[in-house]
PDB file of C-alpha atoms in Angstrom:
ATOM      1  CA  UNK M   1       0.069  -0.196  -0.028  1.00 92.00           C
ATOM      2  CA  UNK M   2       3.166   2.468   0.236  1.00 94.00           C
ATOM      3  CA  UNK M   3       4.168   1.647  -2.890  1.00 95.00           C
ATOM      4  CA  UNK M   4       0.799   1.668  -4.808  1.00 94.00           C
ATOM      5  CA  UNK M   5       0.369   6.076  -2.288  1.00 95.00           C
ATOM      6  CA  UNK M   6       3.367   6.527  -2.973  1.00 95.00           C
ATOM      7  CA  UNK M   7       3.709   6.014  -6.977  1.00 95.00           C
ATOM      8  CA  UNK M   8       0.037   7.281  -7.461  1.00 94.00           C
ATOM      9  CA  UNK M   9      -0.382  10.625  -5.146  1.00 95.00           C
ATOM     10  CA  UNK M  10       3.636  12.060  -5.954  1.00 96.00           C
ATOM     11  CA  UNK M  11       4.736  10.599  -9.006  1.00 96.00           C
ATOM     12  CA  UNK M  12       1.557   9.841 -11.168  1.00 94.00           C
ATOM     13  CA  UNK M  13       2.844   6.102 -11.326  1.00 93.00           C
ATOM     14  CA  UNK M  14       0.214   3.029 -10.779  1.00 91.00           C
ATOM     15  CA  UNK M  15       2.044   0.859  -8.759  1.00 92.00           C
ATOM     16  CA  UNK M  16      -0.847  -1.723  -8.220  1.00 90.00           C
ATOM     17  CA  UNK M  17      -0.702  -4.631 -11.340  1.00 90.00           C
ATOM     18  CA  UNK M  18       3.389  -4.163  -9.871  1.00 89.00           C
ATOM     19  CA  UNK M  19       2.563  -4.546  -6.503  1.00 90.00           C
ATOM     20  CA  UNK M  20       0.611  -8.370  -7.319  1.00 92.00           C
ATOM     21  CA  UNK M  21       3.680  -9.323 -10.290  1.00 93.00           C
ATOM     22  CA  UNK M  22       5.354  -7.746 -13.021  1.00 89.00           C
ATOM     23  CA  UNK M  23       2.901  -5.102 -14.793  1.00 88.00           C
ATOM     24  CA  UNK M  24       1.215  -6.370 -17.621  1.00 86.00           C
ATOM     25  CA  UNK M  25       0.890  -2.601 -19.486  1.00 84.00           C
ATOM     26  CA  UNK M  26       4.270  -0.905 -18.393  1.00 85.00           C
ATOM     27  CA  UNK M  27       7.381  -1.056 -17.038  1.00 88.00           C
ATOM     28  CA  UNK M  28       6.906  -1.570 -13.336  1.00 92.00           C
ATOM     29  CA  UNK M  29       8.018  -5.196 -12.135  1.00 94.00           C
ATOM     30  CA  UNK M  30       7.763  -6.737  -8.597  1.00 95.00           C
ATOM     31  CA  UNK M  31      10.577  -6.173  -7.050  1.00 95.00           C
ATOM     32  CA  UNK M  32      10.425  -2.715  -8.136  1.00 95.00           C
ATOM     33  CA  UNK M  33       7.652  -1.737  -6.263  1.00 95.00           C
ATOM     34  CA  UNK M  34       8.366  -4.201  -3.049  1.00 95.00           C
ATOM     35  CA  UNK M  35      11.550  -2.532  -3.006  1.00 96.00           C
ATOM     36  CA  UNK M  36       9.775   0.873  -2.644  1.00 96.00           C
ATOM     37  CA  UNK M  37       7.637  -1.144  -0.004  1.00 96.00           C
ATOM     38  CA  UNK M  38      10.999  -2.160   1.404  1.00 96.00           C
ATOM     39  CA  UNK M  39      11.653   1.914   2.444  1.00 96.00           C
ATOM     40  CA  UNK M  40       8.815   2.033   4.792  1.00 96.00           C
ATOM     41  CA  UNK M  41       8.971  -1.305   6.236  1.00 94.00           C
ATOM     42  CA  UNK M  42      10.446  -1.407   9.943  1.00 93.00           C
ATOM     43  CA  UNK M  43      11.113  -5.964   9.694  1.00 93.00           C
ATOM     44  CA  UNK M  44      12.650  -7.853   6.180  1.00 92.00           C
ATOM     45  CA  UNK M  45       9.835  -7.626   3.579  1.00 93.00           C
ATOM     46  CA  UNK M  46       9.582 -11.064   1.320  1.00 95.00           C
ATOM     47  CA  UNK M  47       8.265 -10.807  -2.010  1.00 94.00           C
ATOM     48  CA  UNK M  48       4.381 -12.184  -2.049  1.00 94.00           C
ATOM     49  CA  UNK M  49       3.725 -13.053  -6.182  1.00 93.00           C
ATOM     50  CA  UNK M  50      -0.187 -13.172  -6.047  1.00 92.00           C
ATOM     51  CA  UNK M  51       0.101 -13.744  -2.777  1.00 90.00           C
ATOM     52  CA  UNK M  52       2.471 -16.773  -2.596  1.00 94.00           C
ATOM     53  CA  UNK M  53       5.703 -15.974  -1.271  1.00 93.00           C
ATOM     54  CA  UNK M  54       8.697 -16.422  -3.843  1.00 93.00           C
ATOM     55  CA  UNK M  55      11.617 -17.126  -1.086  1.00 93.00           C
ATOM     56  CA  UNK M  56      13.222 -14.020  -1.817  1.00 94.00           C
ATOM     57  CA  UNK M  57      13.630 -10.698   0.394  1.00 95.00           C
ATOM     58  CA  UNK M  58      12.598  -7.438  -0.834  1.00 95.00           C
ATOM     59  CA  UNK M  59      16.032  -5.154  -0.638  1.00 95.00           C
ATOM     60  CA  UNK M  60      15.061  -1.080  -0.046  1.00 96.00           C
ATOM     61  CA  UNK M  61      15.394   0.727  -3.273  1.00 96.00           C
ATOM     62  CA  UNK M  62      14.342   3.702  -5.250  1.00 97.00           C
ATOM     63  CA  UNK M  63      12.317   3.247  -8.603  1.00 95.00           C
ATOM     64  CA  UNK M  64      14.785   6.101 -10.520  1.00 95.00           C
ATOM     65  CA  UNK M  65      18.198   4.908  -9.284  1.00 94.00           C
ATOM     66  CA  UNK M  66      19.736   7.689 -11.921  1.00 95.00           C
ATOM     67  CA  UNK M  67      18.406  10.586  -9.639  1.00 95.00           C
ATOM     68  CA  UNK M  68      20.006   8.434  -6.201  1.00 96.00           C
ATOM     69  CA  UNK M  69      19.327   5.540  -3.941  1.00 96.00           C
ATOM     70  CA  UNK M  70      18.350   4.782  -0.576  1.00 96.00           C
ATOM     71  CA  UNK M  71      20.717   3.296   1.702  1.00 97.00           C
ATOM     72  CA  UNK M  72      18.933  -0.353   1.814  1.00 94.00           C
ATOM     73  CA  UNK M  73      20.866  -1.405   5.160  1.00 94.00           C
ATOM     74  CA  UNK M  74      20.054   2.102   7.004  1.00 96.00           C
ATOM     75  CA  UNK M  75      17.534   2.496   9.962  1.00 96.00           C
ATOM     76  CA  UNK M  76      13.542   3.280   8.802  1.00 96.00           C
ATOM     77  CA  UNK M  77      13.703   7.072   9.673  1.00 97.00           C
ATOM     78  CA  UNK M  78      16.634   7.474   7.708  1.00 97.00           C
ATOM     79  CA  UNK M  79      15.639   6.135   4.145  1.00 97.00           C
ATOM     80  CA  UNK M  80      12.247   7.565   4.613  1.00 97.00           C
ATOM     81  CA  UNK M  81      14.273  11.082   4.897  1.00 97.00           C
ATOM     82  CA  UNK M  82      16.775   9.842   1.729  1.00 97.00           C
ATOM     83  CA  UNK M  83      13.663   8.787   0.147  1.00 97.00           C
ATOM     84  CA  UNK M  84      12.000  12.412   0.388  1.00 96.00           C
ATOM     85  CA  UNK M  85      15.145  13.686  -0.929  1.00 97.00           C
ATOM     86  CA  UNK M  86      14.654  11.774  -3.723  1.00 97.00           C
ATOM     87  CA  UNK M  87      11.336  12.775  -4.865  1.00 96.00           C
ATOM     88  CA  UNK M  88      12.248  16.487  -3.875  1.00 95.00           C
ATOM     89  CA  UNK M  89      15.207  16.614  -6.207  1.00 95.00           C
ATOM     90  CA  UNK M  90      15.579  19.452  -7.954  1.00 93.00           C
ATOM     91  CA  UNK M  91      16.425  16.906 -11.526  1.00 94.00           C
ATOM     92  CA  UNK M  92      13.045  14.458 -10.457  1.00 95.00           C
ATOM     93  CA  UNK M  93      10.469  16.381 -12.885  1.00 95.00           C
ATOM     94  CA  UNK M  94       7.996  13.231 -12.750  1.00 95.00           C
ATOM     95  CA  UNK M  95       7.210  14.981  -9.491  1.00 97.00           C
ATOM     96  CA  UNK M  96       6.900  18.901  -9.884  1.00 97.00           C
ATOM     97  CA  UNK M  97       4.508  17.914 -12.975  1.00 97.00           C
ATOM     98  CA  UNK M  98       2.372  15.266 -10.992  1.00 97.00           C
ATOM     99  CA  UNK M  99       2.107  17.751  -8.183  1.00 97.00           C
ATOM    100  CA  UNK M 100       0.697  20.462 -10.837  1.00 98.00           C
ATOM    101  CA  UNK M 101      -1.215  18.815 -12.991  1.00 97.00           C
ATOM    102  CA  UNK M 102      -3.001  17.661  -9.854  1.00 97.00           C
ATOM    103  CA  UNK M 103      -3.848  21.214  -8.630  1.00 97.00           C
ATOM    104  CA  UNK M 104      -5.188  21.886 -12.432  1.00 96.00           C
ATOM    105  CA  UNK M 105      -6.978  19.327 -12.321  1.00 95.00           C
ATOM    106  CA  UNK M 106      -8.864  20.299  -9.180  1.00 92.00           C
ATOM    107  CA  UNK M 107      -9.509  24.194 -10.392  1.00 93.00           C
ATOM    108  CA  UNK M 108      -9.998  23.255 -14.379  1.00 94.00           C
ATOM    109  CA  UNK M 109     -11.876  19.990 -13.744  1.00 91.00           C
ATOM    110  CA  UNK M 110      -9.715  18.376 -16.067  1.00 92.00           C
ATOM    111  CA  UNK M 111      -5.750  17.444 -15.886  1.00 94.00           C
ATOM    112  CA  UNK M 112      -3.273  19.047 -18.150  1.00 96.00           C
ATOM    113  CA  UNK M 113      -2.259  14.948 -18.289  1.00 95.00           C
ATOM    114  CA  UNK M 114      -5.070  13.183 -18.155  1.00 92.00           C
ATOM    115  CA  UNK M 115      -6.362  10.681 -16.044  1.00 90.00           C
ATOM    116  CA  UNK M 116      -4.048  12.368 -13.110  1.00 92.00           C
ATOM    117  CA  UNK M 117      -2.699   9.043 -11.885  1.00 90.00           C
ATOM    118  CA  UNK M 118      -1.341   7.885 -15.710  1.00 90.00           C
ATOM    119  CA  UNK M 119       1.778  10.445 -15.865  1.00 93.00           C
ATOM    120  CA  UNK M 120       3.220   8.891 -19.030  1.00 91.00           C
ATOM    121  CA  UNK M 121       0.227   9.819 -20.855  1.00 91.00           C
ATOM    122  CA  UNK M 122       0.528  12.561 -23.451  1.00 93.00           C
ATOM    123  CA  UNK M 123       0.036  15.945 -21.841  1.00 95.00           C
ATOM    124  CA  UNK M 124      -2.235  18.120 -24.400  1.00 94.00           C
ATOM    125  CA  UNK M 125       0.248  21.678 -23.904  1.00 95.00           C
ATOM    126  CA  UNK M 126       3.837  19.922 -22.500  1.00 96.00           C
ATOM    127  CA  UNK M 127       5.134  23.827 -22.540  1.00 97.00           C
ATOM    128  CA  UNK M 128       2.212  24.642 -20.065  1.00 97.00           C
ATOM    129  CA  UNK M 129       2.861  21.308 -17.826  1.00 97.00           C
ATOM    130  CA  UNK M 130       6.357  22.423 -17.850  1.00 97.00           C
ATOM    131  CA  UNK M 131       6.261  25.891 -16.976  1.00 97.00           C
ATOM    132  CA  UNK M 132       3.836  25.364 -13.936  1.00 98.00           C
ATOM    133  CA  UNK M 133       6.602  22.457 -12.881  1.00 97.00           C
ATOM    134  CA  UNK M 134       9.217  24.871 -13.486  1.00 97.00           C
ATOM    135  CA  UNK M 135       7.710  27.904 -11.184  1.00 97.00           C
ATOM    136  CA  UNK M 136       6.941  24.800  -8.326  1.00 97.00           C
ATOM    137  CA  UNK M 137      10.219  23.976  -8.648  1.00 96.00           C
ATOM    138  CA  UNK M 138      11.861  27.156  -8.003  1.00 96.00           C
ATOM    139  CA  UNK M 139       9.883  28.878  -5.507  1.00 96.00           C
ATOM    140  CA  UNK M 140      10.381  25.549  -2.815  1.00 94.00           C
ATOM    141  CA  UNK M 141       7.552  23.451  -3.913  1.00 96.00           C
ATOM    142  CA  UNK M 142       4.691  26.361  -2.750  1.00 97.00           C
ATOM    143  CA  UNK M 143       1.438  24.461  -3.349  1.00 97.00           C
ATOM    144  CA  UNK M 144      -0.362  28.267  -2.534  1.00 97.00           C
ATOM    145  CA  UNK M 145       1.930  29.792  -4.509  1.00 97.00           C
ATOM    146  CA  UNK M 146       1.053  27.385  -7.626  1.00 97.00           C
ATOM    147  CA  UNK M 147      -2.991  27.474  -6.630  1.00 97.00           C
ATOM    148  CA  UNK M 148      -2.387  31.552  -7.151  1.00 97.00           C
ATOM    149  CA  UNK M 149      -0.842  31.232 -10.199  1.00 97.00           C
ATOM    150  CA  UNK M 150      -2.902  29.013 -12.021  1.00 97.00           C
ATOM    151  CA  UNK M 151      -6.650  31.193 -10.246  1.00 96.00           C
ATOM    152  CA  UNK M 152      -5.274  34.891 -11.331  1.00 96.00           C
ATOM    153  CA  UNK M 153      -4.140  33.426 -15.095  1.00 95.00           C
ATOM    154  CA  UNK M 154      -6.900  34.486 -17.536  1.00 95.00           C
ATOM    155  CA  UNK M 155      -7.307  30.660 -18.638  1.00 94.00           C
ATOM    156  CA  UNK M 156      -8.942  29.855 -15.275  1.00 94.00           C
ATOM    157  CA  UNK M 157     -11.191  32.966 -15.594  1.00 93.00           C
ATOM    158  CA  UNK M 158     -12.780  32.117 -18.799  1.00 92.00           C
ATOM    159  CA  UNK M 159     -16.121  31.189 -19.213  1.00 91.00           C
ATOM    160  CA  UNK M 160     -17.195  27.922 -17.943  1.00 89.00           C
ATOM    161  CA  UNK M 161     -17.332  24.405 -20.079  1.00 87.00           C
ATOM    162  CA  UNK M 162     -20.347  22.797 -20.146  1.00 84.00           C
ATOM    163  CA  UNK M 163     -19.207  19.708 -20.228  1.00 83.00           C
ATOM    164  CA  UNK M 164     -21.905  17.132 -22.750  1.00 81.00           C
ATOM    165  CA  UNK M 165     -22.211  13.360 -23.434  1.00 81.00           C
ATOM    166  CA  UNK M 166     -19.932  13.590 -26.336  1.00 81.00           C
ATOM    167  CA  UNK M 167     -17.264  16.151 -25.261  1.00 81.00           C
ATOM    168  CA  UNK M 168     -13.934  14.480 -25.758  1.00 78.00           C
ATOM    169  CA  UNK M 169     -14.689  12.257 -28.384  1.00 68.00           C
ATOM    170  CA  UNK M 170     -12.738  14.120 -30.889  1.00 73.00           C
ATOM    171  CA  UNK M 171      -9.916  15.062 -28.745  1.00 82.00           C
ATOM    172  CA  UNK M 172      -9.435  17.557 -26.416  1.00 86.00           C
ATOM    173  CA  UNK M 173      -8.935  21.457 -26.443  1.00 86.00           C
ATOM    174  CA  UNK M 174      -8.781  23.540 -23.634  1.00 89.00           C
ATOM    175  CA  UNK M 175     -12.202  25.917 -23.333  1.00 88.00           C
ATOM    176  CA  UNK M 176     -12.454  27.159 -19.916  1.00 90.00           C
ATOM    177  CA  UNK M 177     -12.279  25.344 -16.837  1.00 92.00           C
ATOM    178  CA  UNK M 178     -15.139  22.456 -16.529  1.00 88.00           C
ATOM    179  CA  UNK M 179     -18.152  23.301 -14.868  1.00 82.00           C
ATOM    180  CA  UNK M 180     -18.387  20.213 -11.876  1.00 80.00           C
ATOM    181  CA  UNK M 181     -20.272  19.758  -8.844  1.00 83.00           C
ATOM    182  CA  UNK M 182     -19.450  21.284  -5.589  1.00 85.00           C
ATOM    183  CA  UNK M 183     -17.874  18.748  -3.027  1.00 87.00           C
ATOM    184  CA  UNK M 184     -19.843  18.393  -0.189  1.00 92.00           C
ATOM    185  CA  UNK M 185     -17.325  20.486   1.798  1.00 90.00           C
ATOM    186  CA  UNK M 186     -17.314  23.358  -0.635  1.00 89.00           C
ATOM    187  CA  UNK M 187     -21.135  23.152  -0.289  1.00 93.00           C
ATOM    188  CA  UNK M 188     -21.566  23.927   3.039  1.00 93.00           C
ATOM    189  CA  UNK M 189     -19.287  26.630   2.802  1.00 92.00           C
ATOM    190  CA  UNK M 190     -21.064  27.952  -0.171  1.00 93.00           C
ATOM    191  CA  UNK M 191     -24.471  27.724   2.681  1.00 94.00           C
ATOM    192  CA  UNK M 192     -22.680  29.122   5.067  1.00 92.00           C
ATOM    193  CA  UNK M 193     -21.726  32.217   3.481  1.00 91.00           C
ATOM    194  CA  UNK M 194     -25.131  32.860   1.846  1.00 94.00           C
ATOM    195  CA  UNK M 195     -26.969  32.488   5.378  1.00 95.00           C
ATOM    196  CA  UNK M 196     -24.365  33.713   7.347  1.00 92.00           C
ATOM    197  CA  UNK M 197     -24.275  31.025   9.507  1.00 91.00           C
ATOM    198  CA  UNK M 198     -20.716  30.484   9.426  1.00 88.00           C
ATOM    199  CA  UNK M 199     -19.459  28.739  13.103  1.00 85.00           C
ATOM    200  CA  UNK M 200     -17.458  31.706  14.773  1.00 84.00           C
ATOM    201  CA  UNK M 201     -14.544  29.100  15.404  1.00 81.00           C
ATOM    202  CA  UNK M 202     -13.417  25.906  13.350  1.00 75.00           C
ATOM    203  CA  UNK M 203     -14.333  23.927  16.052  1.00 73.00           C
ATOM    204  CA  UNK M 204     -15.267  19.377  15.890  1.00 66.00           C
ATOM    205  CA  UNK M 205     -16.422  18.457  19.333  1.00 66.00           C
ATOM    206  CA  UNK M 206     -17.585  14.972  19.986  1.00 64.00           C
ATOM    207  CA  UNK M 207     -18.324  12.295  22.379  1.00 65.00           C
ATOM    208  CA  UNK M 208     -15.279   9.371  22.880  1.00 61.00           C
ATOM    209  CA  UNK M 209     -17.008   7.637  25.561  1.00 59.00           C
ATOM    210  CA  UNK M 210     -17.595   4.093  25.345  1.00 53.00           C
ATOM    211  CA  UNK M 211     -20.876   1.976  26.134  1.00 52.00           C
ATOM    212  CA  UNK M 212     -21.501  -1.197  27.019  1.00 48.00           C
ATOM    213  CA  UNK M 213     -24.201  -3.013  24.645  1.00 47.00           C
TER     214      UNK M 213
END
């Protein structure tokens, strides 16, 4: 689960298949997936193929050794520190592109690369993706800065695109942010603002008392 979460959220890589066997759809192998998982593990991690042990132990390793590598024999806290440095390595363009693409997707309704969890897919505008990724890196991975950059752009301030069932049949062309439903949290915030009933402070009291059956 650790390997899948890191790969998907931070690198735009789907390691679900490679967590069970060598992937049939891309380059990732079972050993690479377990190697990433072993960075987090606090005990020896035996490799299983389709839930069956194969008699081999995973060695903690990073997916892109050209950027560097973790020390497999280091203690877990140190391995995680090394992993964080590799993920945010200045030359790791996959990380910066994945993050800015997720922000664009959240604000615009569709990513520059779509779907956001498959960053090997061709972007509809590579120059835009590169620009946002480089700006994100230059400003110390400041998420608020990137959100500000996108929301103050003329692209974000264009008229909404209303999506129909045949919208992307002939390929995607950017026509503006896509109209979409509010999340539950956004809807509640909107109601509070319209009715002037927002709570004076953020508080979520709750009872943790247990009761016997």
